[in-house]
Amino acid sequence: MVPLALLPLLLACSLLAAASPTSDSPSRHHEGHLVGLSPPPAQAQTESRQPRILILGAGVAGIIAARTLSSQGFTNYLLVEAQPEIGGRLKSGQIGGHTVEFGANWIQGLDATTVNPILRLAVKHGLQSVNNDIYGSITTYDDNGLADYSDAIDAADDAFYSIVAGAGAQLDERGPDLSVKVLLAHGKLPPSPLSSPTTKDQDSPIISQWDFEYAQTPSQSSWLATAWNNNLTYNLFGEDNLLSVDQRGFKYFIQAEAATFLQPDQIVYNATVSSVDWSNSSATHDTSSSGSSIASANGMPAASADDMSDASPVTVTLANGTTLAADYVICTFSLGVMQNDDVDWVPRLPDWKREAVAAFTMTTYTKVFVQFAGDERFWFDTEMALYASPTRGRYPIWQSLDVPADHEPQFLPGSRTLFATIVGDNALDISSLSGASEVDVQEDLTEILQDMFPNTTLPDFDILYHDWAADPLFRGSYSNFPPSWDPDLHQNLRSSVGQGRLRWAGEAGSAAWFGFLHGAYADGEAVALELIDCIQRGGVCEDNNVPRPQGPLAPARP
Ligand SMILES: Cc1cc2nc3c(=O)[nH]c(=O)nc-3n(C[C@H](O)[C@H](O)[C@H](O)COP(=O)(O)OP(=O)(O)OC[C@H]3O[C@@H](n4cnc5c(N)ncnc54)[C@H](O)[C@@H]3O)c2cc1C
Ligand SMILES: *[C@@H]1O[C@H](CO)[C@@H](O)[C@H](O)[C@H]1NC(C)=O
Ligand SMILES: *[C@@H]1O[C@H](CO)[C@@H](O)[C@H](O)[C@H]1NC(C)=O
Ligand SMILES: *[C@@H]1O[C@H](CO)[C@@H](O)[C@H](O)[C@H]1NC(C)=O
Ligand SMILES: *[C@@H]1O[C@H](CO)[C@@H](O)[C@H](O)[C@H]1NC(C)=O
Ligand SMILES: *[C@@H]1O[C@H](CO)[C@@H](O)[C@H](O)[C@H]1NC(C)=O
């Protein structure tokens, strides 16, 4: 059992490793001991055969895991990606001839001694991004047009910072995690608009401060994890939010990074994994003799009939029937994909893993882009706008990609494009999973824009959004930690199965930075280093799961 109060210590260790990507002897926690990684054997490349590693998914975690393996001399890996390109949740679309971002859009932090590793890559590859004043440049509306509720914005800011500070004190006292609503109700923090009931004009700033980042309401979120996730991002990297406006797409930075080390035969596209068989993974295995990289007729390394006589620890089957054999697998599929059983695990994953996967939340965060016809400029001149709806969370946050010519900075000048962000249960309402269609979304937006701009004859507009919740490759947007979450369950979410053969990496694995690109980066790197450590210690490793978290005891019968 890792007490919550010790987590910041553990986090600090992983932060140090992640914050210095050039350091070549990172230390990692392993089964309670600090294990120093020895440098790779100099002849790793020339030894009889390197272990075969499959990395499932080519998002940020998969690419950084691959880069980490390459840099330590382990090059016998294959990235297996369902989409036709690298990027994962860095996903762009086109509206009115402009590239816009359906998924990740911001890089957090700018002025700090600890540089966000995503910013480092963006700068390295010349990504075009601009500083977006999310919390400073705001126009406020409600269902009667313009409405001034700047006091409520200030109150929500204050409430957020007292929650974050209160979490620091709670960690020092080794107190439990709670939901924010509960702790406010118990007077642990000063009264604030975060305690119910709230008016629509109070809700809107809270949504901007909280739901916009965590994609759920304060009562659905962990108090402590929210607070350190915020601090470890904004206090460590800096307060700025850089918005990618790069017309090659935000994904460009990770594609360009991949191009620096990835060989064409180290990745397959359009390859959807349908099952992962790890039934042979616990057999003691001599990795030097398991032939698993025999090239098949079509050039794909595949398990041939000969191959099967010498069973490999893990076998991955693609939707088209091709099988791929591996000594080790790193799976980077989203928490949502894991929760939906999109992949068939043979045998079924252990109960401790299934429980851990179920214990965390995959949220939905959807951006709806709106592009206006005509040439009249009628929308707000600020970068952001809030809309306070009588129904909490109905299209609450608006952003302009087309600010006046004299505004600094410019985003997509002349694009006549705004986007509304809708999160959590409200975002599910506009998903096809709830039966909503594009026509419904268009009608919603007509109504809301007419509320915001009551004296304007709205021009025609096109809309564009990605239905994250319904996408079988994601099943939502990113993870959030629920109130009173259990650190043992998070350890089990990260733990390998099959004696270190089958591993998981991705944003949800980062306790410090869940939800963020830099969380995916840090966890991809950490899991690759853990795998290298395992291989160097003989290749068969204990899984570091908590055997079974102790559930509550039923009360004695009264
Ligand atoms: C709408 C939205 C807004 C966001 N905004 C920001 C932001 O501004 N800043 C920020 O830092 N973060 C943001 N994030 C979070 C960030 O995008 C993620 O944390 C990060 O991209 C996750 O990377 P990953 O490698 O862990 O997972 P993924 O990017 O999901 O990579 C997993 C890969 O696996 C592939 N895959 C899935 N199933 C299969 C299968 N069966 N077979 C083969 N391949 C499969 C997927 O196609 C994908 O490429 C946002 C996310 C979303 C969705
Ligand atoms: C993947 O499929 C798309 C069409 O869906 C195709 O355009 C592309 O060439 C394919 N890529 C590869 C590498 O097969
Ligand atoms: C976050 O940082 C603030 C300001 O430095 C501090 O007061 C607070 O205790 C920190 N909270 C956590 C959870 O680390
Ligand atoms: C199956 O998909 C893989 C990956 O795209 C491809 O390389 C292979 O040729 C396909 N096999 C068949 C039988 O279509
Ligand atoms: C597991 O090993 C057995 C015995 O070697 C073999 O027959 C079987 O095909 C292997 N299964 C997989 C999925 O590799
Ligand atoms: C809309 O017009 C009415 C009547 O002319 C006016 O009272 C109101 O202030 C206008 N609203 C806005 C948002 O401009």
mmCIF file with all atom_site columns, N, CA, C and O in Angstrom, residues 241-267:
data_model
loop_
_atom_site.group_PDB
_atom_site.id
_atom_site.type_symbol
_atom_site.label_atom_id
_atom_site.label_alt_id
_atom_site.label_comp_id
_atom_site.label_asym_id
_atom_site.label_entity_id
_atom_site.label_seq_id
_atom_site.pdbx_PDB_ins_code
_atom_site.Cartn_x
_atom_site.Cartn_y
_atom_site.Cartn_z
_atom_site.occupancy
_atom_site.B_iso_or_equiv
_atom_site.pdbx_formal_charge
_atom_site.auth_seq_id
_atom_site.auth_comp_id
_atom_site.auth_asym_id
_atom_site.auth_atom_id
_atom_site.pdbx_PDB_model_num
ATOM 1   N N  . ASN A 1 241 ? 0.103  29.029 -21.587 1.00 0.00 ? 241 ASN A N  1
ATOM 2   C CA . ASN A 1 241 ? -0.493 27.997 -22.430 1.00 0.00 ? 241 ASN A CA 1
ATOM 3   C C  . ASN A 1 241 ? -0.230 28.358 -23.881 1.00 0.00 ? 241 ASN A C  1
ATOM 4   O O  . ASN A 1 241 ? -0.799 29.322 -24.397 1.00 0.00 ? 241 ASN A O  1
ATOM 5   N N  . LEU A 1 242 ? 0.634  27.585 -24.519 1.00 0.00 ? 242 LEU A N  1
ATOM 6   C CA . LEU A 1 242 ? 0.937  27.854 -25.931 1.00 0.00 ? 242 LEU A CA 1
ATOM 7   C C  . LEU A 1 242 ? -0.017 27.060 -26.803 1.00 0.00 ? 242 LEU A C  1
ATOM 8   O O  . LEU A 1 242 ? -0.133 25.839 -26.653 1.00 0.00 ? 242 LEU A O  1
ATOM 9   N N  . LEU A 1 243 ? -0.693 27.762 -27.712 1.00 0.00 ? 243 LEU A N  1
ATOM 10  C CA . LEU A 1 243 ? -1.655 27.110 -28.602 1.00 0.00 ? 243 LEU A CA 1
ATOM 11  C C  . LEU A 1 243 ? -0.972 26.812 -29.934 1.00 0.00 ? 243 LEU A C  1
ATOM 12  O O  . LEU A 1 243 ? -0.428 27.716 -30.570 1.00 0.00 ? 243 LEU A O  1
ATOM 13  N N  . SER A 1 244 ? -1.016 25.560 -30.354 1.00 0.00 ? 244 SER A N  1
ATOM 14  C CA . SER A 1 244 ? -0.457 25.233 -31.664 1.00 0.00 ? 244 SER A CA 1
ATOM 15  C C  . SER A 1 244 ? -1.381 25.771 -32.754 1.00 0.00 ? 244 SER A C  1
ATOM 16  O O  . SER A 1 244 ? -2.584 25.513 -32.738 1.00 0.00 ? 244 SER A O  1
ATOM 17  N N  . VAL A 1 245 ? -0.822 26.541 -33.673 1.00 0.00 ? 245 VAL A N  1
ATOM 18  C CA . VAL A 1 245 ? -1.578 26.978 -34.853 1.00 0.00 ? 245 VAL A CA 1
ATOM 19  C C  . VAL A 1 245 ? -0.846 26.486 -36.099 1.00 0.00 ? 245 VAL A C  1
ATOM 20  O O  . VAL A 1 245 ? -1.052 27.001 -37.201 1.00 0.00 ? 245 VAL A O  1
ATOM 21  N N  . ASP A 1 246 ? 0.008  25.504 -35.909 1.00 0.00 ? 246 ASP A N  1
ATOM 22  C CA . ASP A 1 246 ? 0.820  24.999 -37.015 1.00 0.00 ? 246 ASP A CA 1
ATOM 23  C C  . ASP A 1 246 ? -0.083 24.323 -38.034 1.00 0.00 ? 246 ASP A C  1
ATOM 24  O O  . ASP A 1 246 ? -0.868 23.433 -37.688 1.00 0.00 ? 246 ASP A O  1
ATOM 25  N N  . GLN A 1 247 ? 0.018  24.756 -39.300 1.00 0.00 ? 247 GLN A N  1
ATOM 26  C CA . GLN A 1 247 ? -0.871 24.226 -40.337 1.00 0.00 ? 247 GLN A CA 1
ATOM 27  C C  . GLN A 1 247 ? -0.479 22.819 -40.792 1.00 0.00 ? 247 GLN A C  1
ATOM 28  O O  . GLN A 1 247 ? -1.208 22.175 -41.545 1.00 0.00 ? 247 GLN A O  1
ATOM 29  N N  . ARG A 1 248 ? 0.656  22.317 -40.301 1.00 0.00 ? 248 ARG A N  1
ATOM 30  C CA . ARG A 1 248 ? 0.981  20.902 -40.528 1.00 0.00 ? 248 ARG A CA 1
ATOM 31  C C  . ARG A 1 248 ? 0.287  20.037 -39.474 1.00 0.00 ? 248 ARG A C  1
ATOM 32  O O  . ARG A 1 248 ? 0.375  18.813 -39.517 1.00 0.00 ? 248 ARG A O  1
ATOM 33  N N  . GLY A 1 249 ? -0.387 20.687 -38.520 1.00 0.00 ? 249 GLY A N  1
ATOM 34  C CA . GLY A 1 249 ? -1.021 19.978 -37.402 1.00 0.00 ? 249 GLY A CA 1
ATOM 35  C C  . GLY A 1 249 ? -0.069 19.923 -36.211 1.00 0.00 ? 249 GLY A C  1
ATOM 36  O O  . GLY A 1 249 ? 1.145  19.863 -36.371 1.00 0.00 ? 249 GLY A O  1
ATOM 37  N N  . PHE A 1 250 ? -0.642 19.933 -35.009 1.00 0.00 ? 250 PHE A N  1
ATOM 38  C CA . PHE A 1 250 ? 0.149  19.851 -33.772 1.00 0.00 ? 250 PHE A CA 1
ATOM 39  C C  . PHE A 1 250 ? 0.977  18.557 -33.781 1.00 0.00 ? 250 PHE A C  1
ATOM 40  O O  . PHE A 1 250 ? 2.104  18.503 -33.308 1.00 0.00 ? 250 PHE A O  1
ATOM 41  N N  . LYS A 1 251 ? 0.410  17.491 -34.384 1.00 0.00 ? 251 LYS A N  1
ATOM 42  C CA . LYS A 1 251 ? 1.090  16.195 -34.452 1.00 0.00 ? 251 LYS A CA 1
ATOM 43  C C  . LYS A 1 251 ? 2.455  16.282 -35.127 1.00 0.00 ? 251 LYS A C  1
ATOM 44  O O  . LYS A 1 251 ? 3.288  15.385 -34.979 1.00 0.00 ? 251 LYS A O  1
ATOM 45  N N  . TYR A 1 252 ? 2.664  17.377 -35.875 1.00 0.00 ? 252 TYR A N  1
ATOM 46  C CA . TYR A 1 252 ? 3.913  17.498 -36.628 1.00 0.00 ? 252 TYR A CA 1
ATOM 47  C C  . TYR A 1 252 ? 5.140  17.306 -35.738 1.00 0.00 ? 252 TYR A C  1
ATOM 48  O O  . TYR A 1 252 ? 6.108  16.661 -36.125 1.00 0.00 ? 252 TYR A O  1
ATOM 49  N N  . PHE A 1 253 ? 5.075  17.833 -34.490 1.00 0.00 ? 253 PHE A N  1
ATOM 50  C CA . PHE A 1 253 ? 6.294  17.777 -33.676 1.00 0.00 ? 253 PHE A CA 1
ATOM 51  C C  . PHE A 1 253 ? 6.676  16.338 -33.332 1.00 0.00 ? 253 PHE A C  1
ATOM 52  O O  . PHE A 1 253 ? 7.854  16.006 -33.280 1.00 0.00 ? 253 PHE A O  1
ATOM 53  N N  . ILE A 1 254 ? 5.672  15.484 -33.135 1.00 0.00 ? 254 ILE A N  1
ATOM 54  C CA . ILE A 1 254 ? 6.013  14.104 -32.736 1.00 0.00 ? 254 ILE A CA 1
ATOM 55  C C  . ILE A 1 254 ? 6.351  13.276 -33.992 1.00 0.00 ? 254 ILE A C  1
ATOM 56  O O  . ILE A 1 254 ? 7.197  12.381 -33.959 1.00 0.00 ? 254 ILE A O  1
ATOM 57  N N  . GLN A 1 255 ? 5.738  13.627 -35.121 1.00 0.00 ? 255 GLN A N  1
ATOM 58  C CA . GLN A 1 255 ? 6.098  12.952 -36.381 1.00 0.00 ? 255 GLN A CA 1
ATOM 59  C C  . GLN A 1 255 ? 7.539  13.308 -36.760 1.00 0.00 ? 255 GLN A C  1
ATOM 60  O O  . GLN A 1 255 ? 8.309  12.443 -37.191 1.00 0.00 ? 255 GLN A O  1
ATOM 61  N N  . ALA A 1 256 ? 7.908  14.576 -36.570 1.00 0.00 ? 256 ALA A N  1
ATOM 62  C CA . ALA A 1 256 ? 9.273  15.009 -36.905 1.00 0.00 ? 256 ALA A CA 1
ATOM 63  C C  . ALA A 1 256 ? 10.274 14.355 -35.950 1.00 0.00 ? 256 ALA A C  1
ATOM 64  O O  . ALA A 1 256 ? 11.370 13.967 -36.354 1.00 0.00 ? 256 ALA A O  1
ATOM 65  N N  . GLU A 1 257 ? 9.894  14.215 -34.679 1.00 0.00 ? 257 GLU A N  1
ATOM 66  C CA . GLU A 1 257 ? 10.789 13.559 -33.731 1.00 0.00 ? 257 GLU A CA 1
ATOM 67  C C  . GLU A 1 257 ? 10.963 12.089 -34.120 1.00 0.00 ? 257 GLU A C  1
ATOM 68  O O  . GLU A 1 257 ? 12.076 11.554 -34.100 1.00 0.00 ? 257 GLU A O  1
ATOM 69  N N  . ALA A 1 258 ? 9.866  11.430 -34.504 1.00 0.00 ? 258 ALA A N  1
ATOM 70  C CA . ALA A 1 258 ? 9.950  10.024 -34.915 1.00 0.00 ? 258 ALA A CA 1
ATOM 71  C C  . ALA A 1 258 ? 10.889 9.884  -36.116 1.00 0.00 ? 258 ALA A C  1
ATOM 72  O O  . ALA A 1 258 ? 11.675 8.936  -36.196 1.00 0.00 ? 258 ALA A O  1
ATOM 73  N N  . ALA A 1 259 ? 10.827 10.862 -37.019 1.00 0.00 ? 259 ALA A N  1
ATOM 74  C CA . ALA A 1 259 ? 11.660 10.779 -38.231 1.00 0.00 ? 259 ALA A CA 1
ATOM 75  C C  . ALA A 1 259 ? 13.152 10.828 -37.916 1.00 0.00 ? 259 ALA A C  1
ATOM 76  O O  . ALA A 1 259 ? 13.974 10.428 -38.739 1.00 0.00 ? 259 ALA A O  1
ATOM 77  N N  . THR A 1 260 ? 13.518 11.287 -36.711 1.00 0.00 ? 260 THR A N  1
ATOM 78  C CA . THR A 1 260 ? 14.947 11.356 -36.376 1.00 0.00 ? 260 THR A CA 1
ATOM 79  C C  . THR A 1 260 ? 15.538 9.993  -36.025 1.00 0.00 ? 260 THR A C  1
ATOM 80  O O  . THR A 1 260 ? 16.750 9.852  -35.972 1.00 0.00 ? 260 THR A O  1
ATOM 81  N N  . PHE A 1 261 ? 14.683 8.995  -35.727 1.00 0.00 ? 261 PHE A N  1
ATOM 82  C CA . PHE A 1 261 ? 15.266 7.710  -35.318 1.00 0.00 ? 261 PHE A CA 1
ATOM 83  C C  . PHE A 1 261 ? 14.540 6.488  -35.887 1.00 0.00 ? 261 PHE A C  1
ATOM 84  O O  . PHE A 1 261 ? 15.105 5.407  -35.964 1.00 0.00 ? 261 PHE A O  1
ATOM 85  N N  . LEU A 1 262 ? 13.281 6.654  -36.300 1.00 0.00 ? 262 LEU A N  1
ATOM 86  C CA . LEU A 1 262 ? 12.460 5.496  -36.654 1.00 0.00 ? 262 LEU A CA 1
ATOM 87  C C  . LEU A 1 262 ? 12.709 5.058  -38.101 1.00 0.00 ? 262 LEU A C  1
ATOM 88  O O  . LEU A 1 262 ? 12.655 5.881  -39.012 1.00 0.00 ? 262 LEU A O  1
ATOM 89  N N  . GLN A 1 263 ? 12.985 3.773  -38.306 1.00 0.00 ? 263 GLN A N  1
ATOM 90  C CA . GLN A 1 263 ? 13.171 3.243  -39.656 1.00 0.00 ? 263 GLN A CA 1
ATOM 91  C C  . GLN A 1 263 ? 11.816 2.776  -40.193 1.00 0.00 ? 263 GLN A C  1
ATOM 92  O O  . GLN A 1 263 ? 10.958 2.352  -39.411 1.00 0.00 ? 263 GLN A O  1
ATOM 93  N N  . PRO A 1 264 ? 11.629 2.806  -41.516 1.00 0.00 ? 264 PRO A N  1
ATOM 94  C CA . PRO A 1 264 ? 10.327 2.417  -42.082 1.00 0.00 ? 264 PRO A CA 1
ATOM 95  C C  . PRO A 1 264 ? 9.898  1.005  -41.659 1.00 0.00 ? 264 PRO A C  1
ATOM 96  O O  . PRO A 1 264 ? 8.697  0.747  -41.515 1.00 0.00 ? 264 PRO A O  1
ATOM 97  N N  . ASP A 1 265 ? 10.851 0.104  -41.435 1.00 0.00 ? 265 ASP A N  1
ATOM 98  C CA . ASP A 1 265 ? 10.437 -1.256 -41.056 1.00 0.00 ? 265 ASP A CA 1
ATOM 99  C C  . ASP A 1 265 ? 10.187 -1.387 -39.557 1.00 0.00 ? 265 ASP A C  1
ATOM 100 O O  . ASP A 1 265 ? 9.981  -2.486 -39.057 1.00 0.00 ? 265 ASP A O  1
ATOM 101 N N  . GLN A 1 266 ? 10.204 -0.267 -38.827 1.00 0.00 ? 266 GLN A N  1
ATOM 102 C CA . GLN A 1 266 ? 9.919  -0.324 -37.388 1.00 0.00 ? 266 GLN A CA 1
ATOM 103 C C  . GLN A 1 266 ? 8.484  0.120  -37.073 1.00 0.00 ? 266 GLN A C  1
ATOM 104 O O  . GLN A 1 266 ? 8.136  0.289  -35.905 1.00 0.00 ? 266 GLN A O  1
ATOM 105 N N  . ILE A 1 267 ? 7.663  0.346  -38.105 1.00 0.00 ? 267 ILE A N  1
ATOM 106 C CA . ILE A 1 267 ? 6.268  0.746  -37.844 1.00 0.00 ? 267 ILE A CA 1
ATOM 107 C C  . ILE A 1 267 ? 5.351  0.181  -38.922 1.00 0.00 ? 267 ILE A C  1
ATOM 108 O O  . ILE A 1 267 ? 5.749  0.103  -40.090 1.00 0.00 ? 267 ILE A O  1
#
